[in-house]
Short mmCIF file of C-alpha atoms and ligand atoms in Angstrom, two decimals:
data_model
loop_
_atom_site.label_atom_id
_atom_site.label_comp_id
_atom_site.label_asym_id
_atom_site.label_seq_id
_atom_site.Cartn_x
_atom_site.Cartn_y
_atom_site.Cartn_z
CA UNK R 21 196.70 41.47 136.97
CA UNK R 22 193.33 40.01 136.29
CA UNK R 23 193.05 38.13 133.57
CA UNK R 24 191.74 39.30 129.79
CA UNK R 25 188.30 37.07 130.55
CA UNK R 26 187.42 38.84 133.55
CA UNK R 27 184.80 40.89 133.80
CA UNK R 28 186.11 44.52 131.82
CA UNK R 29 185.64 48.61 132.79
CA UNK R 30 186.13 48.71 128.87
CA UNK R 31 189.02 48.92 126.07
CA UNK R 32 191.87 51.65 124.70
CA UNK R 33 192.41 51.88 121.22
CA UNK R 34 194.97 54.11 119.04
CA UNK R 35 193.86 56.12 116.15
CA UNK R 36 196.18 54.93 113.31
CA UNK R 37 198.13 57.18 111.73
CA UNK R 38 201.76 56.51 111.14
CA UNK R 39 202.81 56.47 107.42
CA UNK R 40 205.11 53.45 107.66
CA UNK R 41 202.97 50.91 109.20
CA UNK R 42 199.64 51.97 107.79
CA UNK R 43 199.17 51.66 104.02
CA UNK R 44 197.80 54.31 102.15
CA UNK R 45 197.07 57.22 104.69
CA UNK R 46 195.78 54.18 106.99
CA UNK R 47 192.53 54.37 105.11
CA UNK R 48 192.26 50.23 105.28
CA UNK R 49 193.37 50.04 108.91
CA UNK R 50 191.53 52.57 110.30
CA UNK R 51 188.09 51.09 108.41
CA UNK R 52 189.61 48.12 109.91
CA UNK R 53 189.87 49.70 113.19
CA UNK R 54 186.51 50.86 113.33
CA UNK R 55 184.48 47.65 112.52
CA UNK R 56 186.44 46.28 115.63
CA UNK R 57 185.29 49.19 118.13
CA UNK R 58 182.19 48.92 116.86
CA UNK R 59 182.26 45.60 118.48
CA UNK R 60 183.96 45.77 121.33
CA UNK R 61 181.84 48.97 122.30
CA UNK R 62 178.72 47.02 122.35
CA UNK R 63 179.48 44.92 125.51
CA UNK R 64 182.26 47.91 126.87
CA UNK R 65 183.15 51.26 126.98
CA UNK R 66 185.82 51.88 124.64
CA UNK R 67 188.02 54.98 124.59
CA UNK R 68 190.13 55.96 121.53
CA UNK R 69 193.42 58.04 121.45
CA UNK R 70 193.93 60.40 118.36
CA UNK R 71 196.33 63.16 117.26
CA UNK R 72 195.30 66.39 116.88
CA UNK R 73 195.45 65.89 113.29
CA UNK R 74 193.63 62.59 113.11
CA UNK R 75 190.88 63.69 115.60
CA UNK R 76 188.14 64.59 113.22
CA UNK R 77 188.63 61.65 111.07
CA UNK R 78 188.61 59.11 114.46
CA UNK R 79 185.49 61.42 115.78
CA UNK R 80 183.47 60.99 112.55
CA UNK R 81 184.28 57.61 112.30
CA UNK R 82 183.39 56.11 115.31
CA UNK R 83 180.60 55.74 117.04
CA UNK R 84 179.11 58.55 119.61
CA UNK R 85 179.45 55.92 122.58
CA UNK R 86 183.05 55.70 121.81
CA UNK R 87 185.07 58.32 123.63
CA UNK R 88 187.25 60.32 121.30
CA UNK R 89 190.51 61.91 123.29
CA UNK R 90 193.22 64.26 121.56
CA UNK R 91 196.57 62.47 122.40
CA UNK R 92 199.79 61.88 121.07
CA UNK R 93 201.38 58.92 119.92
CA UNK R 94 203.84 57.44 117.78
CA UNK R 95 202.19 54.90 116.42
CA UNK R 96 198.76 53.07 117.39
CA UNK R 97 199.64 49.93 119.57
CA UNK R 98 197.39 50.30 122.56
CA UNK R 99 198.62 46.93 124.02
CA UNK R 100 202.29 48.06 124.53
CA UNK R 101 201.65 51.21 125.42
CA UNK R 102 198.88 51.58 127.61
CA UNK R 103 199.19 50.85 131.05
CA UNK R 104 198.50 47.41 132.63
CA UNK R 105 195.94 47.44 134.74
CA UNK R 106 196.36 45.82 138.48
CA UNK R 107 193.75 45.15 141.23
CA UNK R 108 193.90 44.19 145.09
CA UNK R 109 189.99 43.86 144.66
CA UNK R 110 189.67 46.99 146.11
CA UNK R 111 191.39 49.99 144.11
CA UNK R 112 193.05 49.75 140.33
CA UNK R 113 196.61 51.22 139.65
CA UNK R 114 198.15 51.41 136.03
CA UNK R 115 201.98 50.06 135.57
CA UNK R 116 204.02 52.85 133.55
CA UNK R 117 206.19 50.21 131.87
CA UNK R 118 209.24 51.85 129.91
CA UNK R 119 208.55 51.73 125.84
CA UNK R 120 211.44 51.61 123.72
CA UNK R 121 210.01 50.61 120.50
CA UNK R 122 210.39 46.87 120.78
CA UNK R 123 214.26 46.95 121.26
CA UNK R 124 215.58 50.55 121.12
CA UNK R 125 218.58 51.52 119.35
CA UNK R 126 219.18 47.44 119.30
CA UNK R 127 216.63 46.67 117.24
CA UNK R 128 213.92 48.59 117.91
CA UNK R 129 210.95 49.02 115.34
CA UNK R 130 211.07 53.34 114.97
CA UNK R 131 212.93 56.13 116.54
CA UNK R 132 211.79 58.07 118.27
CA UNK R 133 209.18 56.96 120.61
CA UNK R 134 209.17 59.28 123.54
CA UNK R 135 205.34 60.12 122.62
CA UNK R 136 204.67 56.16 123.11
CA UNK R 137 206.41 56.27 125.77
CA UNK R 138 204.40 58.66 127.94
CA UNK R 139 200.52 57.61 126.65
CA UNK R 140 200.56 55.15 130.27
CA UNK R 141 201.07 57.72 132.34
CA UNK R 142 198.47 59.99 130.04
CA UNK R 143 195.66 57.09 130.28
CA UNK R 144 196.16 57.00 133.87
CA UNK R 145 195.88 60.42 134.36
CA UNK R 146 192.76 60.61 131.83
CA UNK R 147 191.00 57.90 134.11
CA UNK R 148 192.21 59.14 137.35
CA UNK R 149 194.38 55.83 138.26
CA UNK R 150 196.98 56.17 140.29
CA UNK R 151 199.83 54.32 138.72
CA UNK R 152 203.14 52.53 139.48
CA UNK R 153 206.28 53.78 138.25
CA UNK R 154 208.10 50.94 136.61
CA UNK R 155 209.69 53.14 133.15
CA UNK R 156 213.30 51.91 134.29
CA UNK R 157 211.71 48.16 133.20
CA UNK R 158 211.21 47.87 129.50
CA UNK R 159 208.21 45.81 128.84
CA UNK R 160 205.36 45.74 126.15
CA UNK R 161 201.73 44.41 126.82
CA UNK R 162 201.66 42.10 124.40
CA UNK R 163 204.67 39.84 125.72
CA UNK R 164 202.54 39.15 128.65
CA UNK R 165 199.96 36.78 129.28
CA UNK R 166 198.16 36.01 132.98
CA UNK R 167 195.41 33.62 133.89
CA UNK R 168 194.83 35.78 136.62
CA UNK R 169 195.41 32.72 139.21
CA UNK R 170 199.21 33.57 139.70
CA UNK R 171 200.83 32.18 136.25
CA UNK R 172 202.28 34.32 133.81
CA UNK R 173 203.34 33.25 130.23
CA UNK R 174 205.95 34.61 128.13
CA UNK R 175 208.62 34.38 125.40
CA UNK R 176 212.84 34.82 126.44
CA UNK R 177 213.24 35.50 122.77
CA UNK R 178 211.50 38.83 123.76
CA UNK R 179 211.97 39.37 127.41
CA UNK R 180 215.37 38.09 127.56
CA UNK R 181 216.19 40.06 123.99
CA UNK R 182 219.17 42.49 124.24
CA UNK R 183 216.77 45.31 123.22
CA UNK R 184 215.39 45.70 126.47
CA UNK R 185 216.67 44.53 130.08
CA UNK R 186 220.03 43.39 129.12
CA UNK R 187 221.52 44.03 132.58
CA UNK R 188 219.11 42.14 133.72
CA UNK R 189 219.06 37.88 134.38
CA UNK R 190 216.16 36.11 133.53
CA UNK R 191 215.88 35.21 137.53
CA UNK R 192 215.56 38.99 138.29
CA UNK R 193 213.05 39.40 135.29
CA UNK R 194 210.92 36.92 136.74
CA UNK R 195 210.90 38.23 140.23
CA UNK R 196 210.26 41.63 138.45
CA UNK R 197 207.48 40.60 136.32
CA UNK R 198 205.53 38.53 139.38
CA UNK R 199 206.34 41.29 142.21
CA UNK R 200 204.15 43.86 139.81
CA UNK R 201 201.73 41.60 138.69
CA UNK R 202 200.89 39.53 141.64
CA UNK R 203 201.97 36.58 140.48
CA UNK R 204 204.23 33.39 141.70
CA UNK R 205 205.12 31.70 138.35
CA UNK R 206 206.57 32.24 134.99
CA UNK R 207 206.15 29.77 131.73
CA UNK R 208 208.91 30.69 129.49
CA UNK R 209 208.20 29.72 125.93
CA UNK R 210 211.03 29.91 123.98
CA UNK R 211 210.01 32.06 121.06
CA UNK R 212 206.87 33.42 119.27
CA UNK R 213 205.64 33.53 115.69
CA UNK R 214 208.05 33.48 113.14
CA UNK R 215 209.61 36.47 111.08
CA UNK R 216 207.21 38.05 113.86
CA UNK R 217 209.00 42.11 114.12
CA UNK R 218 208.06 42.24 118.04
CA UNK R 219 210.99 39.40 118.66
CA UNK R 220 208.41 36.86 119.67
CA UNK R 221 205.55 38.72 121.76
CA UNK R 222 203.53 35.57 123.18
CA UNK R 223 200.44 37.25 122.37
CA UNK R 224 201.19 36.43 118.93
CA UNK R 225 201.61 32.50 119.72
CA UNK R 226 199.82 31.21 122.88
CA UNK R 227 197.20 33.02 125.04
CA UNK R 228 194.77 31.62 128.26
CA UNK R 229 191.35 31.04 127.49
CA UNK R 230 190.77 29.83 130.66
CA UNK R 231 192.91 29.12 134.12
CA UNK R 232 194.82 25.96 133.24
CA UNK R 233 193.48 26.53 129.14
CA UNK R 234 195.62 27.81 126.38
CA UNK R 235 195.47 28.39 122.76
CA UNK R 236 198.55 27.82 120.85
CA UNK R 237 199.45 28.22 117.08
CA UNK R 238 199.81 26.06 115.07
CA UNK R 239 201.02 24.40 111.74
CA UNK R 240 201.39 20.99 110.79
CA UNK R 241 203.65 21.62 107.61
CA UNK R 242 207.25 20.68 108.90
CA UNK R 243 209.03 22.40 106.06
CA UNK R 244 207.11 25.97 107.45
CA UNK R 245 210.16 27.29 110.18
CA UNK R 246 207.37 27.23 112.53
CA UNK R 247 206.67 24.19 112.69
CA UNK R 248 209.59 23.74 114.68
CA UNK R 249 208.96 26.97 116.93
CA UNK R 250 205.14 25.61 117.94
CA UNK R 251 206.02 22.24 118.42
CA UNK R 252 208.80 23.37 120.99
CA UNK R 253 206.38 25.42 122.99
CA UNK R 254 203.74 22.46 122.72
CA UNK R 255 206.40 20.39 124.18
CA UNK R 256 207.46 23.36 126.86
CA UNK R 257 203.29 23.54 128.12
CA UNK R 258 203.00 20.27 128.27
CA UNK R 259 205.25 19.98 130.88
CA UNK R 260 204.90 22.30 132.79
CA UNK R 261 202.42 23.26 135.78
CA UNK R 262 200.63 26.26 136.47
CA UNK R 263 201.07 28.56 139.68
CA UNK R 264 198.32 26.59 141.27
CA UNK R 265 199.93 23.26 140.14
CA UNK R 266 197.33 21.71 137.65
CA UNK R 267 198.70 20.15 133.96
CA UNK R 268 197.90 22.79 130.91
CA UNK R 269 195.68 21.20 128.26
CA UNK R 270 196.45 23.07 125.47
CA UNK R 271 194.44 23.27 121.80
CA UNK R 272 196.44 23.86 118.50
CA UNK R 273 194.93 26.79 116.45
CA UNK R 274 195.81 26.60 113.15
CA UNK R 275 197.94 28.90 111.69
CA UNK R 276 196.62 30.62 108.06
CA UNK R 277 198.83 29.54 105.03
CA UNK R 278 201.96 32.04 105.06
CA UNK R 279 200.93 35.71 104.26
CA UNK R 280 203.22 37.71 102.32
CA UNK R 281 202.82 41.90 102.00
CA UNK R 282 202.47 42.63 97.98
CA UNK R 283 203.89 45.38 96.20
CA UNK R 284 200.79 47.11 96.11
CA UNK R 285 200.66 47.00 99.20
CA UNK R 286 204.62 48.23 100.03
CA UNK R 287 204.14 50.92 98.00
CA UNK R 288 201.09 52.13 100.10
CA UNK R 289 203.83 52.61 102.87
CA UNK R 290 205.67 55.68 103.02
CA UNK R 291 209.28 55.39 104.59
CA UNK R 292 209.76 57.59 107.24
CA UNK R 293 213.41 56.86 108.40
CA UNK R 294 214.99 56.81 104.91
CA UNK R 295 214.55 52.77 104.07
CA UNK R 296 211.29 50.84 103.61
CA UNK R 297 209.59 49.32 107.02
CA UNK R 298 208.43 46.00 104.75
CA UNK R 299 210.11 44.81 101.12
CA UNK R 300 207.41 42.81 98.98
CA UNK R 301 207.22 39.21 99.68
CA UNK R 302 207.71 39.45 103.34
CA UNK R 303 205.75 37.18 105.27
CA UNK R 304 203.55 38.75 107.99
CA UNK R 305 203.18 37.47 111.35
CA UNK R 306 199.45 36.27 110.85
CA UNK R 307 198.02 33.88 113.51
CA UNK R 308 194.63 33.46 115.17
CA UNK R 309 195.69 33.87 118.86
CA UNK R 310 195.94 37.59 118.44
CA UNK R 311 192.10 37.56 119.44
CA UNK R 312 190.64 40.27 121.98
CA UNK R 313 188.17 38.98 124.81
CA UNK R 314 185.40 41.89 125.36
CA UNK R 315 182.91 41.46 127.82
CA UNK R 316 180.42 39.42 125.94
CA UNK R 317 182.72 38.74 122.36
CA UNK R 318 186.10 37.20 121.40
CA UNK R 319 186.91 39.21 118.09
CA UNK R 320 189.21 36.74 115.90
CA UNK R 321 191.22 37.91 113.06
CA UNK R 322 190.33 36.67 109.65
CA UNK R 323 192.82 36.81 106.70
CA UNK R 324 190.50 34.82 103.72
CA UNK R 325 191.61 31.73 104.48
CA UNK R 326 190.53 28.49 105.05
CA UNK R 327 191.56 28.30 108.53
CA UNK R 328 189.33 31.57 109.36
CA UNK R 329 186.60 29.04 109.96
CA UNK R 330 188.43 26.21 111.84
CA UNK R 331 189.74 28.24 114.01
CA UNK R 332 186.28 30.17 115.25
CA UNK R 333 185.13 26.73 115.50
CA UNK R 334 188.15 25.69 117.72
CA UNK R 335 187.42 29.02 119.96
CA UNK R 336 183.34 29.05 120.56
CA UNK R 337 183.32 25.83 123.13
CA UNK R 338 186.41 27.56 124.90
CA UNK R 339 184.59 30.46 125.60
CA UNK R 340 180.94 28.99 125.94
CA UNK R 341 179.81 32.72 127.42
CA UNK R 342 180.53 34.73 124.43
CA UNK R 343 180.26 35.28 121.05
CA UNK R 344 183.06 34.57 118.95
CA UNK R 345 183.03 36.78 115.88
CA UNK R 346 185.55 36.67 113.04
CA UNK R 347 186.63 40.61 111.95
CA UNK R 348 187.04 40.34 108.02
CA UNK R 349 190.17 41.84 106.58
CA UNK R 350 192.27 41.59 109.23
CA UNK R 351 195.09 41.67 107.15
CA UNK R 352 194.94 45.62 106.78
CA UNK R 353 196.25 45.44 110.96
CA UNK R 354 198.56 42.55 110.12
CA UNK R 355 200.10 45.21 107.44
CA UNK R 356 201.17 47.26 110.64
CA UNK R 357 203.22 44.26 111.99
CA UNK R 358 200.39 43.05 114.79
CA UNK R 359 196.77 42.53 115.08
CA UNK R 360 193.73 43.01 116.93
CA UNK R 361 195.27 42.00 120.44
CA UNK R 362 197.89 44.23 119.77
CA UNK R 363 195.98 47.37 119.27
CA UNK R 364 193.52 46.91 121.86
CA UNK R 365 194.62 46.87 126.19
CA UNK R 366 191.37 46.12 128.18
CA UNK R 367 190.59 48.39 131.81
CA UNK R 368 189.85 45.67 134.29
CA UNK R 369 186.19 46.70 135.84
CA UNK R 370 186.56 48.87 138.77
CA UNK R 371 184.42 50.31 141.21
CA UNK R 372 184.58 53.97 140.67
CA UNK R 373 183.74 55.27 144.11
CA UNK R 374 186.29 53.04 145.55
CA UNK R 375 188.78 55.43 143.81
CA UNK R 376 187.52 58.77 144.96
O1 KQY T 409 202.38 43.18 117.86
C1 KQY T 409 202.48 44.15 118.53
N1 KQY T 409 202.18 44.11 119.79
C2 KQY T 409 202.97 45.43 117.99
C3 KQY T 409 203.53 45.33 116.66
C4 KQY T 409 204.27 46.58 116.34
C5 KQY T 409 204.70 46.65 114.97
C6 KQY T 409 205.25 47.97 114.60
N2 KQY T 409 205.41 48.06 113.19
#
């Protein structure tokens, strides 16, 4: 699995759409949305996924260089659900992971998600990769991180969660997750962001900016619960190797001040299975490391706080080759329960006639 800094084909998106995640008819997310394709489709092609019923809003939206499909979903989180995208060098194939909502009938996030659940195999299709059949394995995106050089990062609150592979030990997970993605180690973190609804996706916490490089959030206040969650993966990283054997320096990102979903807000969000999907007051799972690496920008979420800026300054020297650009109101994704890594999955670059 190459890495998200590698060079990029382009980017999948979602249309948003679903009445208990997006406030308001999603009219905040998707303007939200859009100001972040708009990006991302300067420096890579970007392909968008809308339901029948959303398609003329996504197509007058967006950009004409952004390609508009008719597809449907459940809800709009492209990391999850799209394929992941693995190269010998030579030819691409997509992974069909299985999608269960983030935990199923366990604890899963909505039901049902059979539409979700088929969008790999759809993109794959749509871009005429072949893929790998791996639904029996339940496994979101977003709780993976590679730097591409055989390491793999994740979280055992998620991928050792009873929502997902419970028949399986965390020695067969590992084996499962580095036979499909060409890799020969595993960092386990422990857990991910706190009161974060994905049961601790790493892509919420700690990502690679680099081979032996990570980001990881951060908060200094010890009375905030996750102080105690970040300061156990700090400790976790910094003892451990990578798959090539070098130390991993890591940089602390601060975290925002906690965010907590209004009223206004709440009441914005329809309920779809008969009880509300957030009660006001909740604290969101905000944090800077859900940034997405395009070919020539690093988009960073940006909540109106006074971290927005420290943390775009802690980013540009990691990524010296790029620009690193803040995406204002950020918050109207967070809503939804993720941010902008999780509704963006990138298409490694491929050589087309290689595939014909
Ligand atoms: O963070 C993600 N990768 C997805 C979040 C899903 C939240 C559903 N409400």
């Amino acid at each position: 699995m190459p890495p998200e800094y590698s060079r990029h084909y382009g980017c999948v998106l979602i249309w948003p759409h679903r009445r208990d995640s997006w406030q308001y008819g999603a009219y905040a997310a998707r303007k939200a949305f859009a100001e972040l394709i708009g990006i991302i489709s300067e420096s890579e092609k970007v392909v968008v996924c809308a339901r029948y019923e959303d398609y003329d809003s996504a197509r007058k939206t967006l950009p004409d260089n952004v390609r508009v499909v008719e597809m449907s979903s459940d809800d709009s989180w492209a990391r999850d659900v799209a394929p992941t995208l693995v190269t010998n060098g030579k030819t691409i194939r997509g992974i069909d992971w299985g999608f269960n909502a983030w935990g199923g009938l366990f604890d899963g996030l909505y039901f049902p998600w059979d539409k979700d659940n088929k969008i790999a195999r759809k993109l794959c299709d749509l871009l005429d990769i072949d893929t790998y059949d791996k639904r029996d394995f339940i496994l979101e995106g977003g709780s993976i991180h590679t730097d591409g050089e055989g390491t793999i990062l994740t979280t055992e609150e998620c991928l050792l969660g009873k929502g997902r592979n419970p028949h399986m030990t965390k020695a067969e997970i590992e084996i499962m997750l580095c036979r499909c993605l060409g890799a020969k180690k595993v960092i386990w973190l422990r857990r991910g962001i706190y009161n974060d609804e994905t049961n601790g996706h790493i892509d919420n916490i700690c990502a690679f900016t680099s081979p032996a490089e990570v980001v990881l959030a951060w908060t200094d206040n010890k009375k905030d619960p996750q102080y105690e969650i970040s300061a156990e993966c700090l400790e976790i990283l910094q003892g451990s190797t990578d798959a090539q054997g070098r130390k991993i320096k890591v940089h602390k990102l601060p975290l925002p001040d906690p965010i907590h979903i209004t009223e206004e807000e709440c009441m914005g969000l329809d309920d779809m299975d008969g009880e509300p999907t957030r009660t006001p007051g909740e604290r969101l799972a905000a944090s800077y490391v859900n940034f997405y690496i395009s070919n020539r920008a690093v988009i960073v979420p940006q909540f109106g706080d006074k971290n927005d800026s420290t943390a775009i300054d802690i980013l540009k020297p990691l990524f010296p080759d790029r620009k690193v650009i803040g995406l204002q109101n950020s918050r109207n994704i967070l809503i939804g329960g993720g941010n902008i890594h999780c509704i963006t999955q990138q298409i490694p670059f491929f050589k087309q006639e290689e595939l014909t």
